[in-house]
CSV table of N, CA and C in Angstrom, one decimal:
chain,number,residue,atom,x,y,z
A,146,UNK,N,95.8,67.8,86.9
A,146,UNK,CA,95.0,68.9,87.4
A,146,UNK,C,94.5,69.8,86.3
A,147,UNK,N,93.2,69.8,86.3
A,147,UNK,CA,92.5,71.0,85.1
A,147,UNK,C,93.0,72.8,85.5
A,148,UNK,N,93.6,73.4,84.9
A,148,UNK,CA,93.5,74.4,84.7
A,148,UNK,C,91.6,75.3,85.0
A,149,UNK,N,91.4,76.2,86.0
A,149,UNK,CA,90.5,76.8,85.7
A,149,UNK,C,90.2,78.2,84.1
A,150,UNK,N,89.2,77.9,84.1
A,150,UNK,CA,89.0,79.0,82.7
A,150,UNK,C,88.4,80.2,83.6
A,151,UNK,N,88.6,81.3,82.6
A,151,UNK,CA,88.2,82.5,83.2
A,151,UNK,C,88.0,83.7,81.5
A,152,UNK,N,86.9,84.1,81.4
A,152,UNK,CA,86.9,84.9,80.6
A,152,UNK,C,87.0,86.3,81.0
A,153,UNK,N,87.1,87.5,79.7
A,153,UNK,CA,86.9,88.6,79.9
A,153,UNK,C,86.9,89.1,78.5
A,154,UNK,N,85.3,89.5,78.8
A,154,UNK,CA,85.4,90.4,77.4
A,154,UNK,C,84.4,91.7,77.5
A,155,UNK,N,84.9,92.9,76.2
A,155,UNK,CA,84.4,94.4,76.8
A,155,UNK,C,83.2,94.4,76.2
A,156,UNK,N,81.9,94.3,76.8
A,156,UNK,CA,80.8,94.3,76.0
A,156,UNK,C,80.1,96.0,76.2
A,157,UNK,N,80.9,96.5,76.5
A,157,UNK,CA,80.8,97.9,75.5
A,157,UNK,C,80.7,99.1,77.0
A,158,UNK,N,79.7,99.7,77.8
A,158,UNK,CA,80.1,101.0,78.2
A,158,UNK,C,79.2,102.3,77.6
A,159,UNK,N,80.0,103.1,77.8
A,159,UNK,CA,79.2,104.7,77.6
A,159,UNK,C,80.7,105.7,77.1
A,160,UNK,N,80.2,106.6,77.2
A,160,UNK,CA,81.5,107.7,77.3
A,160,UNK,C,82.5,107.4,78.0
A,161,UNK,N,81.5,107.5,79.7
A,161,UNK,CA,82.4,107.5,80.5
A,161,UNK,C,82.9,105.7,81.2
A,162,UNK,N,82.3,104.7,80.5
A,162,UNK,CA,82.5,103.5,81.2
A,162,UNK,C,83.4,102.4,80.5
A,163,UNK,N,83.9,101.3,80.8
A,163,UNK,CA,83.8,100.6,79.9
A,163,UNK,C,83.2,99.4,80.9
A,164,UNK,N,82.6,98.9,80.3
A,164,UNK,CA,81.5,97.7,80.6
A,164,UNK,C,82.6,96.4,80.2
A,165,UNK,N,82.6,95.3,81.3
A,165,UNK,CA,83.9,93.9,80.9
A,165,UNK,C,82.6,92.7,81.6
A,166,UNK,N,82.4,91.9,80.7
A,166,UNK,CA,82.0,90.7,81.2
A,166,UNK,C,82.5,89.0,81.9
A,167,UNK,N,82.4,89.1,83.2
A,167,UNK,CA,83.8,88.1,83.1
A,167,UNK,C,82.6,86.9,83.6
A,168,UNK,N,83.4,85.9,83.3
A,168,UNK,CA,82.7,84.5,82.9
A,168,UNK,C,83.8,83.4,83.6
A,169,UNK,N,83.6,82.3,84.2
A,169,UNK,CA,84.2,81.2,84.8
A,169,UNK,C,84.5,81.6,86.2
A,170,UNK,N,85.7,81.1,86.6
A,170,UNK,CA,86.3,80.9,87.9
A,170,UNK,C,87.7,81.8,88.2
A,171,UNK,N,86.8,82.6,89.6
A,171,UNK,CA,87.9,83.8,89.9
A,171,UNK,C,88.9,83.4,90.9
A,172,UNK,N,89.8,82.8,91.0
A,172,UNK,CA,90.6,82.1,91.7
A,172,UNK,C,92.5,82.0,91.6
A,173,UNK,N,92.8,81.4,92.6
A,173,UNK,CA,94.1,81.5,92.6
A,173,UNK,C,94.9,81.2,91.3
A,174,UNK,N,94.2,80.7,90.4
A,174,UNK,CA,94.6,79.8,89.3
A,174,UNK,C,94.3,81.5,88.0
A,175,UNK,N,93.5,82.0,88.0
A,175,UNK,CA,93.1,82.7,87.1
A,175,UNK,C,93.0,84.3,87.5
A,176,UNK,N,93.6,84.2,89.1
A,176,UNK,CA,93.9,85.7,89.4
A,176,UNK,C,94.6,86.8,88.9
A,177,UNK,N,95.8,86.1,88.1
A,177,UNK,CA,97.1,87.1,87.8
A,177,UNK,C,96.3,87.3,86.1
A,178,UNK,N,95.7,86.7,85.8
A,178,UNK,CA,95.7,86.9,84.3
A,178,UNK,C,94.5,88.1,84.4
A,179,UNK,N,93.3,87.7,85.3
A,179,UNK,CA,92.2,88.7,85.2
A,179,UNK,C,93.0,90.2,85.7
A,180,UNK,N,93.4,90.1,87.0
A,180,UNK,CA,94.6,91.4,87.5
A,180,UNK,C,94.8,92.3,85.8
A,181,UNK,N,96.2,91.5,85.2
A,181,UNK,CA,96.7,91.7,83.9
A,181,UNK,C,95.9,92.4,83.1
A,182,UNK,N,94.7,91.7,82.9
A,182,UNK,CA,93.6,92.0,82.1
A,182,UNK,C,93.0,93.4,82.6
A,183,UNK,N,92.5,93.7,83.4
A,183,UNK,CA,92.1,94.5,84.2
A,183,UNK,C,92.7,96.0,84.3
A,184,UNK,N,94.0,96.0,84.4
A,184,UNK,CA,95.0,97.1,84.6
A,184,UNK,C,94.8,97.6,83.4
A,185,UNK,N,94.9,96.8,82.3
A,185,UNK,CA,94.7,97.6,80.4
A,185,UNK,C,93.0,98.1,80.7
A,186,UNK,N,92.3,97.3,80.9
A,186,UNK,CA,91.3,98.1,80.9
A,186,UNK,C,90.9,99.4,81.6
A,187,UNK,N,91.3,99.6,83.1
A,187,UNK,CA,90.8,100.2,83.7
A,187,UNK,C,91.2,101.7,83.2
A,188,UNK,N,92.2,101.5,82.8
A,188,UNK,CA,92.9,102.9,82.1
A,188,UNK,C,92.1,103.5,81.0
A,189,UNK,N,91.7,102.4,80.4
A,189,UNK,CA,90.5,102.6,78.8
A,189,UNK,C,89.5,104.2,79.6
A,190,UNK,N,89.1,103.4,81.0
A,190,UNK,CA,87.8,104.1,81.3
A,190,UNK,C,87.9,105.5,81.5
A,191,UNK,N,87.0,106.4,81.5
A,191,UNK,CA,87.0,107.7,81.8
A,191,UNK,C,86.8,108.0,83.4
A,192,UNK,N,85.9,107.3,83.6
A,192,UNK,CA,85.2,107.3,85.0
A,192,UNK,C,84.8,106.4,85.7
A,193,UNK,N,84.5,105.3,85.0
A,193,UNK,CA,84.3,104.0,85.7
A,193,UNK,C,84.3,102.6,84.8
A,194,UNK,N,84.8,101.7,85.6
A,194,UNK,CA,85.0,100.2,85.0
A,194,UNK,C,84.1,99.3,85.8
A,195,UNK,N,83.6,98.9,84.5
A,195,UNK,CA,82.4,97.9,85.4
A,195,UNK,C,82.3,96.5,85.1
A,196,UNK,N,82.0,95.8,86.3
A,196,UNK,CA,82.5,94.5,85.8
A,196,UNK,C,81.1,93.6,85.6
A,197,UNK,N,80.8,93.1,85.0
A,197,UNK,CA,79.3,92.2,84.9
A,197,UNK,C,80.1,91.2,85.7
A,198,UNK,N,79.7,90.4,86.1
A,198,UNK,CA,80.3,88.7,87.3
A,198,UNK,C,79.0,88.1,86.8
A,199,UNK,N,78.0,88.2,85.9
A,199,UNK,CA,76.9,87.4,86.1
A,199,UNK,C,77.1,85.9,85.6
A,200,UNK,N,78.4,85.4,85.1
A,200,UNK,CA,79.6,84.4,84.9
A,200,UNK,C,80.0,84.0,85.3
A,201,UNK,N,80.4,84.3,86.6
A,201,UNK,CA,81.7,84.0,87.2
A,201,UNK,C,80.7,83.2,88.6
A,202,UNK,N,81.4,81.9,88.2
A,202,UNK,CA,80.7,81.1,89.1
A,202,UNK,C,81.1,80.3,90.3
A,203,UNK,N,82.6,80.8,90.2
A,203,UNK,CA,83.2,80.9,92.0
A,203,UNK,C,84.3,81.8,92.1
A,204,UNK,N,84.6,82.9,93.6
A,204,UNK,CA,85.2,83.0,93.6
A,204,UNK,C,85.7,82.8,94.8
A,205,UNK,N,87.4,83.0,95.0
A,205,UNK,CA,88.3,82.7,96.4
A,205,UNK,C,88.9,83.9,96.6
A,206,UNK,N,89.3,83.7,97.6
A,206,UNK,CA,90.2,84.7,98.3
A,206,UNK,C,91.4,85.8,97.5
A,207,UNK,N,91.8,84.5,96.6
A,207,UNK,CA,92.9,85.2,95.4
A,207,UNK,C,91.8,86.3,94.8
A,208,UNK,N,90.4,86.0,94.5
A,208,UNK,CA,89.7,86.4,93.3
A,208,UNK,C,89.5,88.1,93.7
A,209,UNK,N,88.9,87.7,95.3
A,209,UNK,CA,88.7,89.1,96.0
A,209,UNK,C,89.3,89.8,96.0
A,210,UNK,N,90.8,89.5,96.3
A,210,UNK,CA,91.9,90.1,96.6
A,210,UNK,C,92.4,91.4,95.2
A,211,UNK,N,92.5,90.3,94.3
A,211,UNK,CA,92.3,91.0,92.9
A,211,UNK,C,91.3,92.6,92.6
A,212,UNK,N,90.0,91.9,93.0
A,212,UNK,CA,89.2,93.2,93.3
A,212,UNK,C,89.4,94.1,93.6
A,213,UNK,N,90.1,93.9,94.8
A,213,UNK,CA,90.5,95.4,95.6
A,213,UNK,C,91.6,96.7,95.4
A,214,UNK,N,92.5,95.2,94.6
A,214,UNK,CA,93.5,95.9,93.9
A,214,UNK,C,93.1,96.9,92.7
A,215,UNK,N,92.1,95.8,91.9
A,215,UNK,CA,92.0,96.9,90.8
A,215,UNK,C,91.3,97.8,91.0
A,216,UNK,N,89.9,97.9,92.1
A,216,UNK,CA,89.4,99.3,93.0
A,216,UNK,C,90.4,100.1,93.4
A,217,UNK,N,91.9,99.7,93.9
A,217,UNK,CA,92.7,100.7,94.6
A,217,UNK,C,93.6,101.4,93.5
A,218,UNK,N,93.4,100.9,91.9
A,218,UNK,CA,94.3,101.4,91.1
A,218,UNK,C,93.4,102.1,90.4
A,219,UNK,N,92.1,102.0,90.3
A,219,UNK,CA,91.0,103.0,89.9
A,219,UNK,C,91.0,104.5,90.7
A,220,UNK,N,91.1,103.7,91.9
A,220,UNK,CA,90.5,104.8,92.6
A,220,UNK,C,92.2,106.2,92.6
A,221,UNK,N,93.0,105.7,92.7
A,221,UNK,CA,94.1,106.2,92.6
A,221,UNK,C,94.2,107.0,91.5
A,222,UNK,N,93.3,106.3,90.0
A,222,UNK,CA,93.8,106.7,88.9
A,222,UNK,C,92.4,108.3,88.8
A,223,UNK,N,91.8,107.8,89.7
A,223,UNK,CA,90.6,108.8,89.5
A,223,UNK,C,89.1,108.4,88.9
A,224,UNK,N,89.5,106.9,89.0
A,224,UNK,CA,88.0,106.1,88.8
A,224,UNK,C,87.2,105.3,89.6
A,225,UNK,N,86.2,104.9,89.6
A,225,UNK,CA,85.7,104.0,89.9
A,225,UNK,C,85.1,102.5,89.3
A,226,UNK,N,85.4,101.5,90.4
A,226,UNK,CA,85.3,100.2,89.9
A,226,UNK,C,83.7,100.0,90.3
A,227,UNK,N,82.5,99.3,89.5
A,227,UNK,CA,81.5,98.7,90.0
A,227,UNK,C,81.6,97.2,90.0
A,228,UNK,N,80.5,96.4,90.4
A,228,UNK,CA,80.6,94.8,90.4
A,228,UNK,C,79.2,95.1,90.0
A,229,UNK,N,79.1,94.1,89.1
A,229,UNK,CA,77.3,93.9,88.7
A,229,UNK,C,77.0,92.7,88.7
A,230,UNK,N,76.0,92.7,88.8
A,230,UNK,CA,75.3,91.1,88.9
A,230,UNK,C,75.6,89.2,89.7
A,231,UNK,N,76.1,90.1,90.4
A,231,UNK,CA,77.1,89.0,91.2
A,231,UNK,C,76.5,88.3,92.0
A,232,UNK,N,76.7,86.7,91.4
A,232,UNK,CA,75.7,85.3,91.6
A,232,UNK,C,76.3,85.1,93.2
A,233,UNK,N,75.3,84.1,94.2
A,233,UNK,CA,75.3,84.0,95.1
A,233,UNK,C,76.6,83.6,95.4
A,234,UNK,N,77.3,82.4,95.1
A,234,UNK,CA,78.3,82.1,95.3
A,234,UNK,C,79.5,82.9,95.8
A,235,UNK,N,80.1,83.4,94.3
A,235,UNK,CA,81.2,84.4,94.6
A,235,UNK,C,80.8,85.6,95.3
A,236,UNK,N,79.2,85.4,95.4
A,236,UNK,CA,78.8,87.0,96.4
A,236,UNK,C,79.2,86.6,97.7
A,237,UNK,N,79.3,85.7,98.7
A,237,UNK,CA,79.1,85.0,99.2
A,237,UNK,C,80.6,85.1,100.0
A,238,UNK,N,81.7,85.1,99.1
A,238,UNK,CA,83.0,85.3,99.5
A,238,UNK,C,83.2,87.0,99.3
A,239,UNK,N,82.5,87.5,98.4
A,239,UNK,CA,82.4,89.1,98.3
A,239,UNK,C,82.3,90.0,99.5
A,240,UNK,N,81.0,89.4,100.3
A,240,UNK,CA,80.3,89.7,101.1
A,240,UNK,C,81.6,89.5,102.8
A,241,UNK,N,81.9,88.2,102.7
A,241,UNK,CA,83.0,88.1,104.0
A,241,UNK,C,83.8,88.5,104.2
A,242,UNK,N,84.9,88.9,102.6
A,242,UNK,CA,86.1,89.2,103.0
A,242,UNK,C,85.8,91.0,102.7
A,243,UNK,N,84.4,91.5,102.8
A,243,UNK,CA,84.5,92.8,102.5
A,243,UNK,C,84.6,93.9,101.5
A,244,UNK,N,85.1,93.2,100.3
A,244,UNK,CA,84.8,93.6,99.1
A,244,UNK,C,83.9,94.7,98.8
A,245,UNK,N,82.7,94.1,99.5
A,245,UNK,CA,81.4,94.9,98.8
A,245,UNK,C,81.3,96.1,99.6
A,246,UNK,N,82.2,96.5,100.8
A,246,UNK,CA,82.1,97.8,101.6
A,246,UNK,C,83.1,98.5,101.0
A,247,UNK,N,84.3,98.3,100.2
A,247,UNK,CA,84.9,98.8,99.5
A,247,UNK,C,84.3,99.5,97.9
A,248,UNK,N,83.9,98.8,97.6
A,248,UNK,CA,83.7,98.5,95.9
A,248,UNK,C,82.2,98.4,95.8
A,249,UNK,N,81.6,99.0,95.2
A,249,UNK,CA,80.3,99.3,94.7
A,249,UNK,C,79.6,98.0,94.2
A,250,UNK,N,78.8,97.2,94.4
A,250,UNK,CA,78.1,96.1,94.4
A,250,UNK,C,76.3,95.7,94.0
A,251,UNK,N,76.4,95.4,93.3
A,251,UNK,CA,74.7,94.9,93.0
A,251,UNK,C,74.8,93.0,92.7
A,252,UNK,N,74.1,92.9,93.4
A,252,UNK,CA,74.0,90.9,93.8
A,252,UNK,C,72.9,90.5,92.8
A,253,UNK,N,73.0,89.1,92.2
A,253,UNK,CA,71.9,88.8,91.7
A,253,UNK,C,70.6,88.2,92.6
C-alpha cells in the first residue's frame, strides 16, 4: 500500500497572516501530520492562517475533520482560519460535511 503524500509549505502572508500552501492528499493517511503541522503554524499568525488547497487534490472525512479542528484552535486562540482556492473535488467533501459554514472559503 502507497503511503499518501501531502505537502505544506509557508509561502509567505502579511503582518497579520501567514499564508501555507498545501499540495497532495488530505486524508486519513496524512491527517495527523497536516493537524501537527498546522498547530505550529497557526500560533506564527497574528490574525489569520490561510491555507491555499489549490494542491490538494482529494480530500476525506479525516481531512475535514482536521479543518475544523484547526478553525476551533484558531478561533479559540483569537484567529481566524481561511481556505483558498479549493479545487472541486476536496470542495466537494468541504461543502457536505460543512466545513465551509464554519470556516471561511473561496472555491476554485
Amino acid at each position: 500500500m502507497a503511503t499518501a503524500e501531502i505537502s505544506l509549505t509557508v509561502v509567505g502572508g502579511g503582518p497579520d497572516t501567514v499564508a501555507v500552501a498545501v499540495s497532495g492528499e488530505l486524508d486519513i493517511h496524512t491527517a495527523g501530520r497536516v493537524e501537527w503541522a498546522l498547530a505550529g503554524l497557526a500560533g506564527g499568525a497574528e490574525r489569520e492562517l490561510l491555507l491555499d488547497l489549490a494542491g490538494v487534490t482529494f480530500c476525506d472525512s479525516s481531512g475535514a475533520e482536521v479543518l475544523l479542528r484547526v478553525h476551533e484552535r484558531c478561533v479559540a486562540s483569537g484567529r481566524r482560519l481561511s481556505l483558498r482556492r479549493v479545487q472541486r473535488l476536496p470542495g466537494r467533501v468541504i461543502r457536505a460535511l460543512g466545513v465551509d459554514r464554519a470556516v471561511s472559503c473561496s472555491f476554485a
